[in-house]
Amino acid sequence: MQKKIAVILSGCGFQDGAEIYESVLTLLRLDEKNVSYQCLAPDIPQMHVINHATGDETPDSQPQGSASRSVLAESARVARGEIQDLANGNPDDFDAVILPGGFGVAKNLSTFATQGADCEVNQQVQQFVQAFHKAGKPIGLMCIAPALTAKLVAPGALCTIGNDPGIEGALVNMGALHKTCPVNEIVVDNTNKLVTTPAYLLATRLTEAQAGIFKLVDKVLEMA
């Protein structure tokens, strides 16, 4: 039976949503492995809108000038419209789950960007990912997503965000364990079936991100 992987996105664009390169590299590797996948995202407003050319916060281009956009609608841009509302997703339908990074994870799927170790994780996202952990199914987190390891997976789980002292301190304070890791490698917690890689927290080139992400996807599939 063909494996099926859930990929949770957090918007579109690394400064206020999902990191597009990380998302596409994840989907590319799954496709290369002839694995079925489904992109999902919660239907919630994103924290704010960033002009990726300037890095400045900007109002949306809607008539009322609203600064909010739907995380689900923005994620659909990455998934070419093939997206499912996370509220309707069933973890039983999948063999594993992967979360690409991007600051949408810290801004939309959680409050990590503003509250650090005191953050809260979106309840839909937390329950969905924890269902995989409870079922003994593998979980892949990349870039900033491993910062939420203790709340997404379990306290005591081993992960990596590369070598950022600030993020490492926050995730350790939340109860996770951290291991320094180069951009082209992964950290595997076999007990919790968790695979993590730094991706664009360290990558300066697309090929650097590709190396770690491909290894992450391959290991997740092996563990599934």
JSON list of C-alpha atoms in Angstrom, two decimals:
[
{"chain": "A", "resi": 1, "resn": "MET", "atom": "CA", "xyz": [0.00, 0.00, 0.00]},
{"chain": "A", "resi": 2, "resn": "GLN", "atom": "CA", "xyz": [1.31, 3.45, -0.94]},
{"chain": "A", "resi": 3, "resn": "LYS", "atom": "CA", "xyz": [2.24, 5.64, 2.00]},
{"chain": "A", "resi": 4, "resn": "LYS", "atom": "CA", "xyz": [0.46, 8.95, 2.47]},
{"chain": "A", "resi": 5, "resn": "ILE", "atom": "CA", "xyz": [2.06, 11.90, 4.24]},
{"chain": "A", "resi": 6, "resn": "ALA", "atom": "CA", "xyz": [0.40, 14.95, 5.78]},
{"chain": "A", "resi": 7, "resn": "VAL", "atom": "CA", "xyz": [2.24, 18.25, 5.18]},
{"chain": "A", "resi": 8, "resn": "ILE", "atom": "CA", "xyz": [1.11, 21.14, 7.39]},
{"chain": "A", "resi": 9, "resn": "LEU", "atom": "CA", "xyz": [1.66, 24.62, 5.95]},
{"chain": "A", "resi": 10, "resn": "SER", "atom": "CA", "xyz": [1.47, 27.95, 7.77]},
{"chain": "A", "resi": 11, "resn": "GLY", "atom": "CA", "xyz": [0.87, 30.43, 4.95]},
{"chain": "A", "resi": 12, "resn": "CYS", "atom": "CA", "xyz": [2.97, 31.57, 2.00]},
{"chain": "A", "resi": 13, "resn": "GLY", "atom": "CA", "xyz": [6.31, 33.34, 2.45]},
{"chain": "A", "resi": 14, "resn": "PHE", "atom": "CA", "xyz": [9.03, 32.83, 5.03]},
{"chain": "A", "resi": 15, "resn": "GLN", "atom": "CA", "xyz": [8.48, 36.09, 6.93]},
{"chain": "A", "resi": 16, "resn": "ASP", "atom": "CA", "xyz": [4.78, 35.60, 7.63]},
{"chain": "A", "resi": 17, "resn": "GLY", "atom": "CA", "xyz": [3.93, 32.07, 6.48]},
{"chain": "A", "resi": 18, "resn": "ALA", "atom": "CA", "xyz": [5.46, 28.82, 5.32]},
{"chain": "A", "resi": 19, "resn": "GLU", "atom": "CA", "xyz": [8.99, 28.90, 3.86]},
{"chain": "A", "resi": 20, "resn": "ILE", "atom": "CA", "xyz": [8.28, 28.28, 0.17]},
{"chain": "A", "resi": 21, "resn": "TYR", "atom": "CA", "xyz": [11.58, 26.58, -0.71]},
{"chain": "A", "resi": 22, "resn": "GLU", "atom": "CA", "xyz": [11.31, 24.24, 2.28]},
{"chain": "A", "resi": 23, "resn": "SER", "atom": "CA", "xyz": [7.72, 23.40, 1.40]},
{"chain": "A", "resi": 24, "resn": "VAL", "atom": "CA", "xyz": [8.46, 22.74, -2.27]},
{"chain": "A", "resi": 25, "resn": "LEU", "atom": "CA", "xyz": [11.58, 20.69, -1.53]},
{"chain": "A", "resi": 26, "resn": "THR", "atom": "CA", "xyz": [9.53, 18.58, 0.86]},
{"chain": "A", "resi": 27, "resn": "LEU", "atom": "CA", "xyz": [6.83, 17.96, -1.75]},
{"chain": "A", "resi": 28, "resn": "LEU", "atom": "CA", "xyz": [9.45, 17.34, -4.45]},
{"chain": "A", "resi": 29, "resn": "ARG", "atom": "CA", "xyz": [11.18, 14.64, -2.41]},
{"chain": "A", "resi": 30, "resn": "LEU", "atom": "CA", "xyz": [7.87, 12.97, -1.57]},
{"chain": "A", "resi": 31, "resn": "ASP", "atom": "CA", "xyz": [6.98, 12.96, -5.25]},
{"chain": "A", "resi": 32, "resn": "GLU", "atom": "CA", "xyz": [10.40, 11.59, -6.21]},
{"chain": "A", "resi": 33, "resn": "LYS", "atom": "CA", "xyz": [9.77, 8.74, -3.75]},
{"chain": "A", "resi": 34, "resn": "ASN", "atom": "CA", "xyz": [6.36, 8.12, -5.36]},
{"chain": "A", "resi": 35, "resn": "VAL", "atom": "CA", "xyz": [4.64, 8.87, -2.06]},
{"chain": "A", "resi": 36, "resn": "SER", "atom": "CA", "xyz": [1.16, 10.36, -1.82]},
{"chain": "A", "resi": 37, "resn": "TYR", "atom": "CA", "xyz": [0.79, 13.54, 0.20]},
{"chain": "A", "resi": 38, "resn": "GLN", "atom": "CA", "xyz": [-1.84, 16.04, 1.28]},
{"chain": "A", "resi": 39, "resn": "CYS", "atom": "CA", "xyz": [-1.16, 19.63, 2.27]},
{"chain": "A", "resi": 40, "resn": "LEU", "atom": "CA", "xyz": [-3.24, 20.94, 5.16]},
{"chain": "A", "resi": 41, "resn": "ALA", "atom": "CA", "xyz": [-3.51, 24.27, 6.98]},
{"chain": "A", "resi": 42, "resn": "PRO", "atom": "CA", "xyz": [-5.79, 25.74, 9.64]},
{"chain": "A", "resi": 43, "resn": "ASP", "atom": "CA", "xyz": [-8.41, 28.20, 8.42]},
{"chain": "A", "resi": 44, "resn": "ILE", "atom": "CA", "xyz": [-7.34, 31.05, 10.72]},
{"chain": "A", "resi": 45, "resn": "PRO", "atom": "CA", "xyz": [-6.14, 34.63, 10.19]},
{"chain": "A", "resi": 46, "resn": "GLN", "atom": "CA", "xyz": [-2.40, 35.03, 9.91]},
{"chain": "A", "resi": 47, "resn": "MET", "atom": "CA", "xyz": [-0.68, 37.28, 12.43]},
{"chain": "A", "resi": 48, "resn": "HIS", "atom": "CA", "xyz": [0.25, 40.01, 9.95]},
{"chain": "A", "resi": 49, "resn": "VAL", "atom": "CA", "xyz": [1.33, 40.62, 6.36]},
{"chain": "A", "resi": 50, "resn": "ILE", "atom": "CA", "xyz": [4.97, 41.30, 5.49]},
{"chain": "A", "resi": 51, "resn": "ASN", "atom": "CA", "xyz": [6.23, 42.92, 2.31]},
{"chain": "A", "resi": 52, "resn": "HIS", "atom": "CA", "xyz": [8.95, 40.41, 1.44]},
{"chain": "A", "resi": 53, "resn": "ALA", "atom": "CA", "xyz": [10.79, 42.96, -0.70]},
{"chain": "A", "resi": 54, "resn": "THR", "atom": "CA", "xyz": [11.27, 45.38, 2.20]},
{"chain": "A", "resi": 55, "resn": "GLY", "atom": "CA", "xyz": [10.63, 43.31, 5.32]},
{"chain": "A", "resi": 56, "resn": "ASP", "atom": "CA", "xyz": [8.06, 45.87, 6.46]},
{"chain": "A", "resi": 57, "resn": "GLU", "atom": "CA", "xyz": [4.64, 45.05, 7.83]},
{"chain": "A", "resi": 58, "resn": "THR", "atom": "CA", "xyz": [1.95, 46.20, 5.43]},
{"chain": "A", "resi": 59, "resn": "PRO", "atom": "CA", "xyz": [-1.84, 46.27, 5.27]},
{"chain": "A", "resi": 60, "resn": "ASP", "atom": "CA", "xyz": [-3.43, 43.76, 2.94]},
{"chain": "A", "resi": 61, "resn": "SER", "atom": "CA", "xyz": [-4.63, 44.89, -0.48]},
{"chain": "A", "resi": 62, "resn": "GLN", "atom": "CA", "xyz": [-8.26, 44.14, 0.36]},
{"chain": "A", "resi": 63, "resn": "PRO", "atom": "CA", "xyz": [-10.72, 47.05, -0.02]},
{"chain": "A", "resi": 64, "resn": "GLN", "atom": "CA", "xyz": [-10.99, 47.64, 3.72]},
{"chain": "A", "resi": 65, "resn": "GLY", "atom": "CA", "xyz": [-7.22, 47.50, 4.09]},
{"chain": "A", "resi": 66, "resn": "SER", "atom": "CA", "xyz": [-7.49, 44.59, 6.50]},
{"chain": "A", "resi": 67, "resn": "ALA", "atom": "CA", "xyz": [-4.08, 43.31, 7.59]},
{"chain": "A", "resi": 68, "resn": "SER", "atom": "CA", "xyz": [-5.34, 39.75, 8.01]},
{"chain": "A", "resi": 69, "resn": "ARG", "atom": "CA", "xyz": [-5.21, 36.92, 5.49]},
{"chain": "A", "resi": 70, "resn": "SER", "atom": "CA", "xyz": [-6.35, 33.35, 5.84]},
{"chain": "A", "resi": 71, "resn": "VAL", "atom": "CA", "xyz": [-3.55, 30.89, 6.57]},
{"chain": "A", "resi": 72, "resn": "LEU", "atom": "CA", "xyz": [-5.50, 28.28, 4.61]},
{"chain": "A", "resi": 73, "resn": "ALA", "atom": "CA", "xyz": [-5.96, 30.54, 1.57]},
{"chain": "A", "resi": 74, "resn": "GLU", "atom": "CA", "xyz": [-2.32, 31.62, 1.59]},
{"chain": "A", "resi": 75, "resn": "SER", "atom": "CA", "xyz": [-1.11, 28.02, 1.98]},
{"chain": "A", "resi": 76, "resn": "ALA", "atom": "CA", "xyz": [-3.19, 27.10, -1.05]},
{"chain": "A", "resi": 77, "resn": "ARG", "atom": "CA", "xyz": [-0.81, 29.24, -3.12]},
{"chain": "A", "resi": 78, "resn": "VAL", "atom": "CA", "xyz": [2.04, 26.88, -2.28]},
{"chain": "A", "resi": 79, "resn": "ALA", "atom": "CA", "xyz": [-0.08, 23.76, -2.78]},
{"chain": "A", "resi": 80, "resn": "ARG", "atom": "CA", "xyz": [-1.51, 24.96, -6.13]},
{"chain": "A", "resi": 81, "resn": "GLY", "atom": "CA", "xyz": [-4.97, 24.86, -4.61]},
{"chain": "A", "resi": 82, "resn": "GLU", "atom": "CA", "xyz": [-4.69, 21.24, -3.45]},
{"chain": "A", "resi": 83, "resn": "ILE", "atom": "CA", "xyz": [-5.15, 22.06, 0.22]},
{"chain": "A", "resi": 84, "resn": "GLN", "atom": "CA", "xyz": [-7.36, 20.72, 3.00]},
{"chain": "A", "resi": 85, "resn": "ASP", "atom": "CA", "xyz": [-8.67, 22.54, 6.04]},
{"chain": "A", "resi": 86, "resn": "LEU", "atom": "CA", "xyz": [-6.81, 21.05, 8.98]},
{"chain": "A", "resi": 87, "resn": "ALA", "atom": "CA", "xyz": [-10.08, 20.94, 10.92]},
{"chain": "A", "resi": 88, "resn": "ASN", "atom": "CA", "xyz": [-11.28, 18.30, 8.46]},
{"chain": "A", "resi": 89, "resn": "GLY", "atom": "CA", "xyz": [-8.03, 16.32, 8.43]},
{"chain": "A", "resi": 90, "resn": "ASN", "atom": "CA", "xyz": [-7.91, 12.86, 10.01]},
{"chain": "A", "resi": 91, "resn": "PRO", "atom": "CA", "xyz": [-4.51, 11.69, 11.29]},
{"chain": "A", "resi": 92, "resn": "ASP", "atom": "CA", "xyz": [-5.67, 8.09, 10.79]},
{"chain": "A", "resi": 93, "resn": "ASP", "atom": "CA", "xyz": [-5.54, 8.71, 7.03]},
{"chain": "A", "resi": 94, "resn": "PHE", "atom": "CA", "xyz": [-1.79, 9.36, 7.07]},
{"chain": "A", "resi": 95, "resn": "ASP", "atom": "CA", "xyz": [1.40, 7.45, 7.82]},
{"chain": "A", "resi": 96, "resn": "ALA", "atom": "CA", "xyz": [3.45, 10.48, 8.94]},
{"chain": "A", "resi": 97, "resn": "VAL", "atom": "CA", "xyz": [3.33, 14.26, 9.23]},
{"chain": "A", "resi": 98, "resn": "ILE", "atom": "CA", "xyz": [5.89, 16.90, 8.18]},
{"chain": "A", "resi": 99, "resn": "LEU", "atom": "CA", "xyz": [5.96, 20.60, 9.05]},
{"chain": "A", "resi": 100, "resn": "PRO", "atom": "CA", "xyz": [8.10, 22.86, 6.85]},
{"chain": "A", "resi": 101, "resn": "GLY", "atom": "CA", "xyz": [9.34, 25.97, 8.60]},
{"chain": "A", "resi": 102, "resn": "GLY", "atom": "CA", "xyz": [8.97, 29.65, 7.93]},
{"chain": "A", "resi": 103, "resn": "PHE", "atom": "CA", "xyz": [7.99, 32.18, 10.56]},
{"chain": "A", "resi": 104, "resn": "GLY", "atom": "CA", "xyz": [4.33, 31.36, 9.97]},
{"chain": "A", "resi": 105, "resn": "VAL", "atom": "CA", "xyz": [4.98, 28.45, 12.33]},
{"chain": "A", "resi": 106, "resn": "ALA", "atom": "CA", "xyz": [6.03, 30.92, 15.03]},
{"chain": "A", "resi": 107, "resn": "LYS", "atom": "CA", "xyz": [3.42, 33.57, 14.13]},
{"chain": "A", "resi": 108, "resn": "ASN", "atom": "CA", "xyz": [0.35, 31.73, 12.84]},
{"chain": "A", "resi": 109, "resn": "LEU", "atom": "CA", "xyz": [0.54, 28.17, 14.18]},
{"chain": "A", "resi": 110, "resn": "SER", "atom": "CA", "xyz": [1.76, 29.40, 17.56]},
{"chain": "A", "resi": 111, "resn": "THR", "atom": "CA", "xyz": [2.65, 32.52, 19.51]},
{"chain": "A", "resi": 112, "resn": "PHE", "atom": "CA", "xyz": [6.35, 31.62, 19.71]},
{"chain": "A", "resi": 113, "resn": "ALA", "atom": "CA", "xyz": [7.37, 34.78, 17.81]},
{"chain": "A", "resi": 114, "resn": "THR", "atom": "CA", "xyz": [5.90, 37.02, 20.52]},
{"chain": "A", "resi": 115, "resn": "GLN", "atom": "CA", "xyz": [5.99, 34.86, 23.65]},
{"chain": "A", "resi": 116, "resn": "GLY", "atom": "CA", "xyz": [8.94, 32.52, 23.23]},
{"chain": "A", "resi": 117, "resn": "ALA", "atom": "CA", "xyz": [8.98, 29.73, 25.79]},
{"chain": "A", "resi": 118, "resn": "ASP", "atom": "CA", "xyz": [5.61, 30.92, 27.15]},
{"chain": "A", "resi": 119, "resn": "CYS", "atom": "CA", "xyz": [3.96, 30.42, 23.77]},
{"chain": "A", "resi": 120, "resn": "GLU", "atom": "CA", "xyz": [0.75, 28.62, 22.98]},
{"chain": "A", "resi": 121, "resn": "VAL", "atom": "CA", "xyz": [0.31, 26.34, 19.97]},
{"chain": "A", "resi": 122, "resn": "ASN", "atom": "CA", "xyz": [-2.80, 26.42, 17.81]},
{"chain": "A", "resi": 123, "resn": "GLN", "atom": "CA", "xyz": [-5.05, 23.72, 19.25]},
{"chain": "A", "resi": 124, "resn": "GLN", "atom": "CA", "xyz": [-5.88, 22.15, 15.88]},
{"chain": "A", "resi": 125, "resn": "VAL", "atom": "CA", "xyz": [-2.20, 21.86, 14.98]},
{"chain": "A", "resi": 126, "resn": "GLN", "atom": "CA", "xyz": [-1.21, 20.54, 18.40]},
{"chain": "A", "resi": 127, "resn": "GLN", "atom": "CA", "xyz": [-3.93, 17.89, 18.49]},
{"chain": "A", "resi": 128, "resn": "PHE", "atom": "CA", "xyz": [-3.25, 16.79, 14.91]},
{"chain": "A", "resi": 129, "resn": "VAL", "atom": "CA", "xyz": [0.50, 16.34, 15.41]},
{"chain": "A", "resi": 130, "resn": "GLN", "atom": "CA", "xyz": [0.15, 14.74, 18.83]},
{"chain": "A", "resi": 131, "resn": "ALA", "atom": "CA", "xyz": [-2.20, 12.16, 17.32]},
{"chain": "A", "resi": 132, "resn": "PHE", "atom": "CA", "xyz": [0.75, 10.93, 15.24]},
{"chain": "A", "resi": 133, "resn": "HIS", "atom": "CA", "xyz": [2.97, 10.76, 18.30]},
{"chain": "A", "resi": 134, "resn": "LYS", "atom": "CA", "xyz": [0.37, 8.80, 20.25]},
{"chain": "A", "resi": 135, "resn": "ALA", "atom": "CA", "xyz": [-0.07, 6.40, 17.32]},
{"chain": "A", "resi": 136, "resn": "GLY", "atom": "CA", "xyz": [3.69, 5.82, 17.02]},
{"chain": "A", "resi": 137, "resn": "LYS", "atom": "CA", "xyz": [3.85, 7.46, 13.60]},
{"chain": "A", "resi": 138, "resn": "PRO", "atom": "CA", "xyz": [6.87, 9.57, 12.54]},
{"chain": "A", "resi": 139, "resn": "ILE", "atom": "CA", "xyz": [6.96, 13.35, 12.65]},
{"chain": "A", "resi": 140, "resn": "GLY", "atom": "CA", "xyz": [9.28, 15.63, 10.67]},
{"chain": "A", "resi": 141, "resn": "LEU", "atom": "CA", "xyz": [9.96, 19.23, 11.75]},
{"chain": "A", "resi": 142, "resn": "MET", "atom": "CA", "xyz": [12.29, 21.66, 10.02]},
{"chain": "A", "resi": 143, "resn": "CYS", "atom": "CA", "xyz": [13.65, 25.19, 10.40]},
{"chain": "A", "resi": 144, "resn": "ILE", "atom": "CA", "xyz": [11.80, 26.99, 13.24]},
{"chain": "A", "resi": 145, "resn": "ALA", "atom": "CA", "xyz": [9.19, 24.24, 13.71]},
{"chain": "A", "resi": 146, "resn": "PRO", "atom": "CA", "xyz": [11.38, 22.17, 16.12]},
{"chain": "A", "resi": 147, "resn": "ALA", "atom": "CA", "xyz": [11.18, 25.09, 18.57]},
{"chain": "A", "resi": 148, "resn": "LEU", "atom": "CA", "xyz": [7.71, 23.76, 19.38]},
{"chain": "A", "resi": 149, "resn": "THR", "atom": "CA", "xyz": [8.89, 20.17, 19.91]},
{"chain": "A", "resi": 150, "resn": "ALA", "atom": "CA", "xyz": [7.93, 19.90, 23.57]},
{"chain": "A", "resi": 151, "resn": "LYS", "atom": "CA", "xyz": [4.37, 21.03, 22.86]},
{"chain": "A", "resi": 152, "resn": "LEU", "atom": "CA", "xyz": [3.91, 19.46, 19.43]},
{"chain": "A", "resi": 153, "resn": "VAL", "atom": "CA", "xyz": [5.47, 16.10, 20.26]},
{"chain": "A", "resi": 154, "resn": "ALA", "atom": "CA", "xyz": [6.47, 15.51, 23.90]},
{"chain": "A", "resi": 155, "resn": "PRO", "atom": "CA", "xyz": [8.68, 16.93, 26.67]},
{"chain": "A", "resi": 156, "resn": "GLY", "atom": "CA", "xyz": [12.10, 15.33, 26.57]},
{"chain": "A", "resi": 157, "resn": "ALA", "atom": "CA", "xyz": [12.06, 14.81, 22.80]},
{"chain": "A", "resi": 158, "resn": "LEU", "atom": "CA", "xyz": [15.38, 15.41, 21.03]},
{"chain": "A", "resi": 159, "resn": "CYS", "atom": "CA", "xyz": [15.49, 17.92, 18.17]},
{"chain": "A", "resi": 160, "resn": "THR", "atom": "CA", "xyz": [17.59, 20.55, 16.41]},
{"chain": "A", "resi": 161, "resn": "ILE", "atom": "CA", "xyz": [17.21, 24.08, 15.11]},
{"chain": "A", "resi": 162, "resn": "GLY", "atom": "CA", "xyz": [20.89, 24.18, 14.13]},
{"chain": "A", "resi": 163, "resn": "ASN", "atom": "CA", "xyz": [22.86, 26.36, 16.52]},
{"chain": "A", "resi": 164, "resn": "ASP", "atom": "CA", "xyz": [20.80, 29.46, 17.40]},
{"chain": "A", "resi": 165, "resn": "PRO", "atom": "CA", "xyz": [21.32, 30.06, 21.15]},
{"chain": "A", "resi": 166, "resn": "GLY", "atom": "CA", "xyz": [18.15, 32.11, 21.59]},
{"chain": "A", "resi": 167, "resn": "ILE", "atom": "CA", "xyz": [15.80, 29.60, 20.00]},
{"chain": "A", "resi": 168, "resn": "GLU", "atom": "CA", "xyz": [17.65, 26.71, 21.63]},
{"chain": "A", "resi": 169, "resn": "GLY", "atom": "CA", "xyz": [17.22, 28.29, 25.06]},
{"chain": "A", "resi": 170, "resn": "ALA", "atom": "CA", "xyz": [13.49, 28.75, 24.52]},
{"chain": "A", "resi": 171, "resn": "LEU", "atom": "CA", "xyz": [12.87, 25.20, 23.33]},
{"chain": "A", "resi": 172, "resn": "VAL", "atom": "CA", "xyz": [14.91, 23.77, 26.21]},
{"chain": "A", "resi": 173, "resn": "ASN", "atom": "CA", "xyz": [12.92, 25.90, 28.66]},
{"chain": "A", "resi": 174, "resn": "MET", "atom": "CA", "xyz": [9.76, 24.35, 27.21]},
{"chain": "A", "resi": 175, "resn": "GLY", "atom": "CA", "xyz": [11.12, 20.89, 27.94]},
{"chain": "A", "resi": 176, "resn": "ALA", "atom": "CA", "xyz": [12.74, 19.64, 24.71]},
{"chain": "A", "resi": 177, "resn": "LEU", "atom": "CA", "xyz": [16.33, 18.46, 24.29]},
{"chain": "A", "resi": 178, "resn": "HIS", "atom": "CA", "xyz": [18.55, 20.08, 21.68]},
{"chain": "A", "resi": 179, "resn": "LYS", "atom": "CA", "xyz": [21.45, 18.85, 19.61]},
{"chain": "A", "resi": 180, "resn": "THR", "atom": "CA", "xyz": [23.57, 21.17, 17.47]},
{"chain": "A", "resi": 181, "resn": "CYS", "atom": "CA", "xyz": [23.41, 20.13, 13.83]},
{"chain": "A", "resi": 182, "resn": "PRO", "atom": "CA", "xyz": [24.85, 21.36, 10.50]},
{"chain": "A", "resi": 183, "resn": "VAL", "atom": "CA", "xyz": [22.49, 22.48, 7.76]},
{"chain": "A", "resi": 184, "resn": "ASN", "atom": "CA", "xyz": [22.92, 19.36, 5.64]},
{"chain": "A", "resi": 185, "resn": "GLU", "atom": "CA", "xyz": [22.20, 16.85, 8.40]},
{"chain": "A", "resi": 186, "resn": "ILE", "atom": "CA", "xyz": [19.29, 15.63, 10.53]},
{"chain": "A", "resi": 187, "resn": "VAL", "atom": "CA", "xyz": [18.75, 14.76, 14.17]},
{"chain": "A", "resi": 188, "resn": "VAL", "atom": "CA", "xyz": [16.73, 11.61, 14.82]},
{"chain": "A", "resi": 189, "resn": "ASP", "atom": "CA", "xyz": [14.90, 10.80, 18.05]},
{"chain": "A", "resi": 190, "resn": "ASN", "atom": "CA", "xyz": [14.07, 7.13, 17.54]},
{"chain": "A", "resi": 191, "resn": "THR", "atom": "CA", "xyz": [12.08, 6.87, 20.77]},
{"chain": "A", "resi": 192, "resn": "ASN", "atom": "CA", "xyz": [9.66, 9.60, 19.70]},
{"chain": "A", "resi": 193, "resn": "LYS", "atom": "CA", "xyz": [9.99, 8.90, 15.96]},
{"chain": "A", "resi": 194, "resn": "LEU", "atom": "CA", "xyz": [10.95, 12.54, 15.43]},
{"chain": "A", "resi": 195, "resn": "VAL", "atom": "CA", "xyz": [13.24, 13.85, 12.67]},
{"chain": "A", "resi": 196, "resn": "THR", "atom": "CA", "xyz": [14.44, 17.47, 12.55]},
{"chain": "A", "resi": 197, "resn": "THR", "atom": "CA", "xyz": [16.77, 19.58, 10.40]},
{"chain": "A", "resi": 198, "resn": "PRO", "atom": "CA", "xyz": [17.84, 23.26, 10.49]},
{"chain": "A", "resi": 199, "resn": "ALA", "atom": "CA", "xyz": [16.95, 24.07, 6.86]},
{"chain": "A", "resi": 200, "resn": "TYR", "atom": "CA", "xyz": [16.79, 27.87, 6.38]},
{"chain": "A", "resi": 201, "resn": "LEU", "atom": "CA", "xyz": [17.73, 28.69, 9.94]},
{"chain": "A", "resi": 202, "resn": "LEU", "atom": "CA", "xyz": [21.23, 27.93, 8.63]},
{"chain": "A", "resi": 203, "resn": "ALA", "atom": "CA", "xyz": [20.99, 27.52, 4.85]},
{"chain": "A", "resi": 204, "resn": "THR", "atom": "CA", "xyz": [22.48, 30.20, 2.63]},
{"chain": "A", "resi": 205, "resn": "ARG", "atom": "CA", "xyz": [21.82, 28.30, -0.61]},
{"chain": "A", "resi": 206, "resn": "LEU", "atom": "CA", "xyz": [18.97, 26.21, -1.94]},
{"chain": "A", "resi": 207, "resn": "THR", "atom": "CA", "xyz": [21.22, 23.17, -2.25]},
{"chain": "A", "resi": 208, "resn": "GLU", "atom": "CA", "xyz": [22.17, 23.41, 1.43]},
{"chain": "A", "resi": 209, "resn": "ALA", "atom": "CA", "xyz": [18.53, 23.33, 2.45]},
{"chain": "A", "resi": 210, "resn": "GLN", "atom": "CA", "xyz": [17.85, 20.52, -0.02]},
{"chain": "A", "resi": 211, "resn": "ALA", "atom": "CA", "xyz": [20.43, 18.21, 1.53]},
{"chain": "A", "resi": 212, "resn": "GLY", "atom": "CA", "xyz": [18.93, 18.25, 5.02]},
{"chain": "A", "resi": 213, "resn": "ILE", "atom": "CA", "xyz": [15.30, 18.30, 3.87]},
{"chain": "A", "resi": 214, "resn": "PHE", "atom": "CA", "xyz": [15.77, 15.31, 1.55]},
{"chain": "A", "resi": 215, "resn": "LYS", "atom": "CA", "xyz": [17.42, 13.39, 4.40]},
{"chain": "A", "resi": 216, "resn": "LEU", "atom": "CA", "xyz": [14.54, 14.30, 6.70]},
{"chain": "A", "resi": 217, "resn": "VAL", "atom": "CA", "xyz": [11.91, 13.13, 4.21]},
{"chain": "A", "resi": 218, "resn": "ASP", "atom": "CA", "xyz": [13.82, 9.91, 3.50]},
{"chain": "A", "resi": 219, "resn": "LYS", "atom": "CA", "xyz": [14.14, 9.12, 7.22]},
{"chain": "A", "resi": 220, "resn": "VAL", "atom": "CA", "xyz": [10.48, 9.88, 7.91]},
{"chain": "A", "resi": 221, "resn": "LEU", "atom": "CA", "xyz": [9.48, 7.52, 5.10]},
{"chain": "A", "resi": 222, "resn": "GLU", "atom": "CA", "xyz": [11.85, 4.85, 6.40]},
{"chain": "A", "resi": 223, "resn": "MET", "atom": "CA", "xyz": [10.31, 5.13, 9.88]},
{"chain": "A", "resi": 224, "resn": "ALA", "atom": "CA", "xyz": [6.73, 5.06, 8.55]}
]
